[in-house]
Amino acid sequence: GQNIDQPTEMTATEGAIVQINCTYQTSGFNGLFWYQQHAGEAPTFLSYNVLDGLEEKGRFSSFLSRSKGYSYLLLKELQMKDSASYLCAVMTTDSWGKLQFGAGTQVVVTP
Amino acid sequence: DGGITQSPKYLFRKEGQNVTLSCEQNLNHDAMYWYRQDPGQGLRLIYYSQIVNDFQKGDIAEGYSVSREKKESFPLTVTSAQKNPTAFYLCASSSPGQTIGYTFGSGTRLTVV
């Protein structure tokens, strides 16, 4: 199976930057996903990385290093609405699209 | 619009009763999944199905059952054998090569009373 680790909680101020790290141990890596989940709601897709490097999408960026089994999600210019849980999920080549999720990182944005 | 629909949004069950959660998708996705989420925790896989009339157990299948008689539908039954069923249940679907991973339903919150 896979081990996917991410911090439990992070707190940051409105307008600041927060970086959420995710480390994983897996065989047959086939992509890493980040989702945002507000309390009581379904997760929504944020980003997908399968090759090393940085993917930028507006205020959100995601980075992947396959050799290190490491990814991060960078949230810039934090807004109050960014307070949510952020889930890291890994797909493997033998899983036929099945994702393994980390426990999620709760981000709290303060005024 | 294509999407995935879960119903009901809130469900209350008495101890000892079976209850079925509905999940329907019109995205023509082959694969469907059921996850359970407990407060402050990540998603844990209950069952998944890659094609009609076939499904496999996930990490926490005990006390649950599913069927996949139609491509569009993947209902989950929470049986009385599930000792701690109070949780948030998420259904998802996907197709091979889809770079957004899953499309999720809006979830069902099940509470045992």
PDB file of C-alpha atoms in Angstrom:
ATOM      1  CA  GLY A   1       0.000   0.000   0.000  1.00  0.00           C
ATOM      2  CA  GLN A   2       0.929   3.633   0.031  1.00  0.00           C
ATOM      3  CA  ASN A   3       1.870   5.882   2.935  1.00  0.00           C
ATOM      4  CA  ILE A   4       0.754   9.436   2.359  1.00  0.00           C
ATOM      5  CA  ASP A   5       1.684  12.010   4.980  1.00  0.00           C
ATOM      6  CA  GLN A   6       0.648  15.620   5.284  1.00  0.00           C
ATOM      7  CA  PRO A   7       0.467  17.990   8.267  1.00  0.00           C
ATOM      8  CA  THR A   8      -2.746  17.988  10.253  1.00  0.00           C
ATOM      9  CA  GLU A   9      -3.291  21.724  10.484  1.00  0.00           C
ATOM     10  CA  MET A  10      -1.777  25.011   9.375  1.00  0.00           C
ATOM     11  CA  THR A  11      -2.740  28.557  10.274  1.00  0.00           C
ATOM     12  CA  ALA A  12      -1.947  31.650   8.221  1.00  0.00           C
ATOM     13  CA  THR A  13      -3.040  35.244   7.920  1.00  0.00           C
ATOM     14  CA  GLU A  14      -5.205  36.640   5.146  1.00  0.00           C
ATOM     15  CA  GLY A  15      -2.996  37.791   2.256  1.00  0.00           C
ATOM     16  CA  ALA A  16      -0.115  35.530   3.248  1.00  0.00           C
ATOM     17  CA  ILE A  17       1.302  32.407   1.595  1.00  0.00           C
ATOM     18  CA  VAL A  18       1.002  28.853   2.897  1.00  0.00           C
ATOM     19  CA  GLN A  19       2.775  25.727   1.659  1.00  0.00           C
ATOM     20  CA  ILE A  20       1.238  22.336   2.362  1.00  0.00           C
ATOM     21  CA  ASN A  21       3.664  19.439   2.040  1.00  0.00           C
ATOM     22  CA  CYS A  22       2.786  15.882   1.097  1.00  0.00           C
ATOM     23  CA  THR A  23       5.155  12.932   1.131  1.00  0.00           C
ATOM     24  CA  TYR A  24       4.318   9.517  -0.215  1.00  0.00           C
ATOM     25  CA  GLN A  25       5.810   6.055  -0.521  1.00  0.00           C
ATOM     26  CA  THR A  26       4.469   4.008  -3.372  1.00  0.00           C
ATOM     27  CA  SER A  27       5.398   1.756  -6.241  1.00  0.00           C
ATOM     28  CA  GLY A  28       4.239   2.437  -9.768  1.00  0.00           C
ATOM     29  CA  PHE A  29       3.514   6.135  -9.255  1.00  0.00           C
ATOM     30  CA  ASN A  30       1.024   7.449 -11.807  1.00  0.00           C
ATOM     31  CA  GLY A  31       0.090  10.912 -10.632  1.00  0.00           C
ATOM     32  CA  LEU A  32      -0.658  13.072  -7.626  1.00  0.00           C
ATOM     33  CA  PHE A  33      -3.786  15.114  -7.060  1.00  0.00           C
ATOM     34  CA  TRP A  34      -4.715  17.930  -4.713  1.00  0.00           C
ATOM     35  CA  TYR A  35      -8.309  18.533  -3.679  1.00  0.00           C
ATOM     36  CA  GLN A  36      -9.943  21.227  -1.573  1.00  0.00           C
ATOM     37  CA  GLN A  37     -12.737  20.241   0.781  1.00  0.00           C
ATOM     38  CA  HIS A  38     -14.901  22.622   2.766  1.00  0.00           C
ATOM     39  CA  ALA A  39     -16.600  21.218   5.833  1.00  0.00           C
ATOM     40  CA  GLY A  40     -19.551  18.990   4.987  1.00  0.00           C
ATOM     41  CA  GLU A  41     -18.978  19.264   1.267  1.00  0.00           C
ATOM     42  CA  ALA A  42     -17.439  17.102  -1.435  1.00  0.00           C
ATOM     43  CA  PRO A  43     -13.787  17.548  -2.399  1.00  0.00           C
ATOM     44  CA  THR A  44     -13.136  19.678  -5.468  1.00  0.00           C
ATOM     45  CA  PHE A  45     -10.202  19.219  -7.823  1.00  0.00           C
ATOM     46  CA  LEU A  46      -7.326  21.675  -7.586  1.00  0.00           C
ATOM     47  CA  SER A  47      -4.341  20.213  -9.412  1.00  0.00           C
ATOM     48  CA  TYR A  48      -2.713  17.184 -10.989  1.00  0.00           C
ATOM     49  CA  ASN A  49       1.007  16.452 -11.281  1.00  0.00           C
ATOM     50  CA  VAL A  50       2.525  13.466 -13.015  1.00  0.00           C
ATOM     51  CA  LEU A  51       5.878  14.942 -14.114  1.00  0.00           C
ATOM     52  CA  ASP A  52       8.434  16.718 -11.940  1.00  0.00           C
ATOM     53  CA  GLY A  53       8.088  20.443 -11.638  1.00  0.00           C
ATOM     54  CA  LEU A  54       5.730  23.233 -10.811  1.00  0.00           C
ATOM     55  CA  GLU A  55       2.189  23.632 -12.116  1.00  0.00           C
ATOM     56  CA  GLU A  56       0.731  27.090 -11.601  1.00  0.00           C
ATOM     57  CA  LYS A  57      -2.950  27.852 -11.691  1.00  0.00           C
ATOM     58  CA  GLY A  58      -3.862  31.311 -10.489  1.00  0.00           C
ATOM     59  CA  ARG A  59      -3.271  31.674  -6.769  1.00  0.00           C
ATOM     60  CA  PHE A  60      -2.605  27.954  -6.392  1.00  0.00           C
ATOM     61  CA  SER A  61       0.529  26.103  -7.480  1.00  0.00           C
ATOM     62  CA  SER A  62       1.552  22.495  -7.055  1.00  0.00           C
ATOM     63  CA  PHE A  63       5.017  20.990  -7.176  1.00  0.00           C
ATOM     64  CA  LEU A  64       6.145  17.393  -7.609  1.00  0.00           C
ATOM     65  CA  SER A  65       9.449  15.590  -7.143  1.00  0.00           C
ATOM     66  CA  ARG A  66       9.014  11.928  -8.017  1.00  0.00           C
ATOM     67  CA  SER A  67      12.515  10.940  -6.911  1.00  0.00           C
ATOM     68  CA  LYS A  68      11.858  12.354  -3.443  1.00  0.00           C
ATOM     69  CA  GLY A  69       8.236  11.204  -3.189  1.00  0.00           C
ATOM     70  CA  TYR A  70       7.320  14.769  -2.383  1.00  0.00           C
ATOM     71  CA  SER A  71       4.740  17.322  -3.417  1.00  0.00           C
ATOM     72  CA  TYR A  72       3.555  20.638  -2.123  1.00  0.00           C
ATOM     73  CA  LEU A  73       0.550  22.849  -2.690  1.00  0.00           C
ATOM     74  CA  LEU A  74       1.244  26.561  -2.495  1.00  0.00           C
ATOM     75  CA  LEU A  75      -1.595  28.923  -1.727  1.00  0.00           C
ATOM     76  CA  LYS A  76      -0.810  32.588  -2.359  1.00  0.00           C
ATOM     77  CA  GLU A  77      -2.676  35.753  -1.417  1.00  0.00           C
ATOM     78  CA  LEU A  78      -4.744  33.814   1.083  1.00  0.00           C
ATOM     79  CA  GLN A  79      -8.423  34.656   1.360  1.00  0.00           C
ATOM     80  CA  MET A  80     -10.843  33.744   4.128  1.00  0.00           C
ATOM     81  CA  LYS A  81     -12.650  31.394   1.736  1.00  0.00           C
ATOM     82  CA  ASP A  82      -9.442  29.344   1.463  1.00  0.00           C
ATOM     83  CA  SER A  83     -10.087  28.011   4.977  1.00  0.00           C
ATOM     84  CA  ALA A  84     -10.675  24.343   4.194  1.00  0.00           C
ATOM     85  CA  SER A  85      -9.108  20.912   4.273  1.00  0.00           C
ATOM     86  CA  TYR A  86      -6.618  20.118   1.519  1.00  0.00           C
ATOM     87  CA  LEU A  87      -6.285  16.492   0.473  1.00  0.00           C
ATOM     88  CA  CYS A  88      -3.276  14.952  -1.220  1.00  0.00           C
ATOM     89  CA  ALA A  89      -4.066  11.816  -3.252  1.00  0.00           C
ATOM     90  CA  VAL A  90      -1.849   9.413  -5.189  1.00  0.00           C
ATOM     91  CA  MET A  91      -2.662   7.173  -8.132  1.00  0.00           C
ATOM     92  CA  THR A  92      -0.581   4.128  -8.976  1.00  0.00           C
ATOM     93  CA  THR A  93      -0.202   2.221 -12.226  1.00  0.00           C
ATOM     94  CA  ASP A  94      -1.716  -0.927 -10.775  1.00  0.00           C
ATOM     95  CA  SER A  95      -4.766   0.716  -9.275  1.00  0.00           C
ATOM     96  CA  TRP A  96      -6.744   1.418 -12.464  1.00  0.00           C
ATOM     97  CA  GLY A  97      -7.540   4.950 -11.486  1.00  0.00           C
ATOM     98  CA  LYS A  98      -8.107   4.287  -7.785  1.00  0.00           C
ATOM     99  CA  LEU A  99      -6.807   7.059  -5.534  1.00  0.00           C
ATOM    100  CA  GLN A 100      -5.234   6.725  -2.103  1.00  0.00           C
ATOM    101  CA  PHE A 101      -5.823   9.782   0.050  1.00  0.00           C
ATOM    102  CA  GLY A 102      -3.820  11.412   2.801  1.00  0.00           C
ATOM    103  CA  ALA A 103      -5.627  12.470   5.978  1.00  0.00           C
ATOM    104  CA  GLY A 104      -5.872  16.066   4.813  1.00  0.00           C
ATOM    105  CA  THR A 105      -4.446  19.353   6.060  1.00  0.00           C
ATOM    106  CA  GLN A 106      -6.836  21.786   7.691  1.00  0.00           C
ATOM    107  CA  VAL A 107      -5.872  25.330   6.715  1.00  0.00           C
ATOM    108  CA  VAL A 108      -7.201  28.108   8.938  1.00  0.00           C
ATOM    109  CA  VAL A 109      -7.013  31.626   7.543  1.00  0.00           C
ATOM    110  CA  THR A 110      -7.206  34.394  10.138  1.00  0.00           C
ATOM    111  CA  PRO A 111      -8.004  38.069   9.534  1.00  0.00           C
TER     112      PRO A 111
ATOM    113  CA  ASP B   1     -25.293  18.876 -17.265  1.00  0.00           C
ATOM    114  CA  GLY B   2     -23.359  15.738 -16.440  1.00  0.00           C
ATOM    115  CA  GLY B   3     -22.693  14.939 -12.856  1.00  0.00           C
ATOM    116  CA  ILE B   4     -22.931  12.537  -9.968  1.00  0.00           C
ATOM    117  CA  THR B   5     -25.854  12.616  -7.573  1.00  0.00           C
ATOM    118  CA  GLN B   6     -26.014  11.227  -4.079  1.00  0.00           C
ATOM    119  CA  SER B   7     -29.162  10.959  -2.050  1.00  0.00           C
ATOM    120  CA  PRO B   8     -30.269  11.620   0.540  1.00  0.00           C
ATOM    121  CA  LYS B   9     -28.016  14.375   1.878  1.00  0.00           C
ATOM    122  CA  TYR B  10     -28.846  13.515   5.493  1.00  0.00           C
ATOM    123  CA  LEU B  11     -29.932  10.101   6.748  1.00  0.00           C
ATOM    124  CA  PHE B  12     -30.802   8.845  10.188  1.00  0.00           C
ATOM    125  CA  ARG B  13     -30.803   5.163  11.030  1.00  0.00           C
ATOM    126  CA  LYS B  14     -31.810   3.255  14.091  1.00  0.00           C
ATOM    127  CA  GLU B  15     -29.388   0.719  15.428  1.00  0.00           C
ATOM    128  CA  GLY B  16     -29.928  -2.698  13.890  1.00  0.00           C
ATOM    129  CA  GLN B  17     -31.366  -1.381  10.635  1.00  0.00           C
ATOM    130  CA  ASN B  18     -29.928  -1.639   7.168  1.00  0.00           C
ATOM    131  CA  VAL B  19     -29.906   1.518   5.064  1.00  0.00           C
ATOM    132  CA  THR B  20     -29.084   2.135   1.401  1.00  0.00           C
ATOM    133  CA  LEU B  21     -27.313   5.206   0.049  1.00  0.00           C
ATOM    134  CA  SER B  22     -27.940   6.097  -3.566  1.00  0.00           C
ATOM    135  CA  CYS B  23     -25.292   7.150  -6.101  1.00  0.00           C
ATOM    136  CA  GLU B  24     -26.118   7.894  -9.747  1.00  0.00           C
ATOM    137  CA  GLN B  25     -23.892   9.329 -12.469  1.00  0.00           C
ATOM    138  CA  ASN B  26     -24.578  10.402 -16.045  1.00  0.00           C
ATOM    139  CA  LEU B  27     -20.952  10.979 -16.998  1.00  0.00           C
ATOM    140  CA  ASN B  28     -20.585   7.609 -18.706  1.00  0.00           C
ATOM    141  CA  HIS B  29     -17.760   6.791 -16.312  1.00  0.00           C
ATOM    142  CA  ASP B  30     -16.699   3.176 -16.016  1.00  0.00           C
ATOM    143  CA  ALA B  31     -15.399   3.258 -12.452  1.00  0.00           C
ATOM    144  CA  MET B  32     -17.298   4.161  -9.310  1.00  0.00           C
ATOM    145  CA  TYR B  33     -16.168   4.325  -5.701  1.00  0.00           C
ATOM    146  CA  TRP B  34     -17.514   4.660  -2.169  1.00  0.00           C
ATOM    147  CA  TYR B  35     -15.496   6.382   0.529  1.00  0.00           C
ATOM    148  CA  ARG B  36     -16.133   7.004   4.176  1.00  0.00           C
ATOM    149  CA  GLN B  37     -14.882  10.101   5.958  1.00  0.00           C
ATOM    150  CA  ASP B  38     -14.808  10.557   9.725  1.00  0.00           C
ATOM    151  CA  PRO B  39     -14.263  13.936  11.414  1.00  0.00           C
ATOM    152  CA  GLY B  40     -10.724  15.188  10.938  1.00  0.00           C
ATOM    153  CA  GLN B  41      -9.761  12.202   8.858  1.00  0.00           C
ATOM    154  CA  GLY B  42      -9.103  11.450   5.235  1.00  0.00           C
ATOM    155  CA  LEU B  43     -11.135   9.333   2.858  1.00  0.00           C
ATOM    156  CA  ARG B  44     -11.132   5.589   3.345  1.00  0.00           C
ATOM    157  CA  LEU B  45     -12.182   3.300   0.499  1.00  0.00           C
ATOM    158  CA  ILE B  46     -15.141   1.007   1.163  1.00  0.00           C
ATOM    159  CA  TYR B  47     -15.874  -0.574  -2.232  1.00  0.00           C
ATOM    160  CA  TYR B  48     -15.140   0.170  -5.844  1.00  0.00           C
ATOM    161  CA  SER B  49     -16.359  -1.041  -9.210  1.00  0.00           C
ATOM    162  CA  GLN B  50     -14.541  -0.884 -12.505  1.00  0.00           C
ATOM    163  CA  ILE B  51     -17.276  -2.346 -14.726  1.00  0.00           C
ATOM    164  CA  VAL B  52     -20.919  -3.354 -14.514  1.00  0.00           C
ATOM    165  CA  ASN B  53     -21.631  -6.479 -12.473  1.00  0.00           C
ATOM    166  CA  ASP B  54     -18.187  -6.411 -10.880  1.00  0.00           C
ATOM    167  CA  PHE B  55     -16.915  -4.788  -7.693  1.00  0.00           C
ATOM    168  CA  GLN B  56     -14.072  -5.175  -5.225  1.00  0.00           C
ATOM    169  CA  LYS B  57     -13.628  -4.592  -1.521  1.00  0.00           C
ATOM    170  CA  GLY B  58     -11.659  -1.588  -0.409  1.00  0.00           C
ATOM    171  CA  ASP B  59      -9.861  -1.076   2.870  1.00  0.00           C
ATOM    172  CA  ILE B  60     -12.918  -1.027   5.157  1.00  0.00           C
ATOM    173  CA  ALA B  61     -15.581  -3.181   3.450  1.00  0.00           C
ATOM    174  CA  GLU B  62     -16.800  -5.024   6.559  1.00  0.00           C
ATOM    175  CA  GLY B  63     -20.419  -4.214   7.334  1.00  0.00           C
ATOM    176  CA  TYR B  64     -21.112  -2.781   3.873  1.00  0.00           C
ATOM    177  CA  SER B  65     -22.442  -4.179   0.601  1.00  0.00           C
ATOM    178  CA  VAL B  66     -22.805  -2.804  -2.936  1.00  0.00           C
ATOM    179  CA  SER B  67     -24.218  -3.698  -6.327  1.00  0.00           C
ATOM    180  CA  ARG B  68     -23.423  -2.523  -9.851  1.00  0.00           C
ATOM    181  CA  GLU B  69     -26.284  -3.667 -12.056  1.00  0.00           C
ATOM    182  CA  LYS B  70     -26.155  -0.561 -14.241  1.00  0.00           C
ATOM    183  CA  LYS B  71     -23.242   1.595 -15.324  1.00  0.00           C
ATOM    184  CA  GLU B  72     -24.959   4.669 -13.936  1.00  0.00           C
ATOM    185  CA  SER B  73     -25.743   3.362 -10.470  1.00  0.00           C
ATOM    186  CA  PHE B  74     -23.661   2.141  -7.527  1.00  0.00           C
ATOM    187  CA  PRO B  75     -25.771   1.957  -4.341  1.00  0.00           C
ATOM    188  CA  LEU B  76     -24.157   1.308  -0.964  1.00  0.00           C
ATOM    189  CA  THR B  77     -25.950  -0.595   1.796  1.00  0.00           C
ATOM    190  CA  VAL B  78     -24.822  -0.027   5.348  1.00  0.00           C
ATOM    191  CA  THR B  79     -25.792  -3.165   7.213  1.00  0.00           C
ATOM    192  CA  SER B  80     -26.438  -3.737  10.895  1.00  0.00           C
ATOM    193  CA  ALA B  81     -23.056  -5.490  11.006  1.00  0.00           C
ATOM    194  CA  GLN B  82     -21.320  -2.118  10.640  1.00  0.00           C
ATOM    195  CA  LYS B  83     -20.658  -1.231  14.279  1.00  0.00           C
ATOM    196  CA  ASN B  84     -19.870   2.426  13.853  1.00  0.00           C
ATOM    197  CA  PRO B  85     -21.710   3.682  10.772  1.00  0.00           C
ATOM    198  CA  THR B  86     -22.062   7.347  11.685  1.00  0.00           C
ATOM    199  CA  ALA B  87     -19.931   9.157   9.095  1.00  0.00           C
ATOM    200  CA  PHE B  88     -19.912  11.212   5.915  1.00  0.00           C
ATOM    201  CA  TYR B  89     -20.135   8.993   2.819  1.00  0.00           C
ATOM    202  CA  LEU B  90     -18.808  10.111  -0.537  1.00  0.00           C
ATOM    203  CA  CYS B  91     -19.433   8.507  -3.902  1.00  0.00           C
ATOM    204  CA  ALA B  92     -17.106   9.212  -6.817  1.00  0.00           C
ATOM    205  CA  SER B  93     -16.632   8.178 -10.433  1.00  0.00           C
ATOM    206  CA  SER B  94     -13.815   8.296 -12.937  1.00  0.00           C
ATOM    207  CA  SER B  95     -12.656   7.196 -16.367  1.00  0.00           C
ATOM    208  CA  PRO B  96      -9.158   6.041 -17.359  1.00  0.00           C
ATOM    209  CA  GLY B  97      -6.821   8.870 -18.197  1.00  0.00           C
ATOM    210  CA  GLN B  98      -9.004  11.480 -16.574  1.00  0.00           C
ATOM    211  CA  THR B  99      -6.613  14.119 -15.262  1.00  0.00           C
ATOM    212  CA  ILE B 100      -8.945  15.459 -12.601  1.00  0.00           C
ATOM    213  CA  GLY B 101      -8.997  12.106 -10.866  1.00  0.00           C
ATOM    214  CA  TYR B 102     -12.480  11.740  -9.492  1.00  0.00           C
ATOM    215  CA  THR B 103     -15.780  13.490  -9.873  1.00  0.00           C
ATOM    216  CA  PHE B 104     -17.434  13.455  -6.445  1.00  0.00           C
ATOM    217  CA  GLY B 105     -21.037  13.452  -5.383  1.00  0.00           C
ATOM    218  CA  SER B 106     -22.153  15.914  -2.723  1.00  0.00           C
ATOM    219  CA  GLY B 107     -22.089  13.304   0.023  1.00  0.00           C
ATOM    220  CA  THR B 108     -24.509  11.691   2.462  1.00  0.00           C
ATOM    221  CA  ARG B 109     -24.200  12.246   6.187  1.00  0.00           C
ATOM    222  CA  LEU B 110     -25.420   9.153   8.017  1.00  0.00           C
ATOM    223  CA  THR B 111     -26.227   9.323  11.709  1.00  0.00           C
ATOM    224  CA  VAL B 112     -27.213   6.394  13.882  1.00  0.00           C
ATOM    225  CA  VAL B 113     -29.797   7.314  16.502  1.00  0.00           C
TER     226      VAL B 113
END
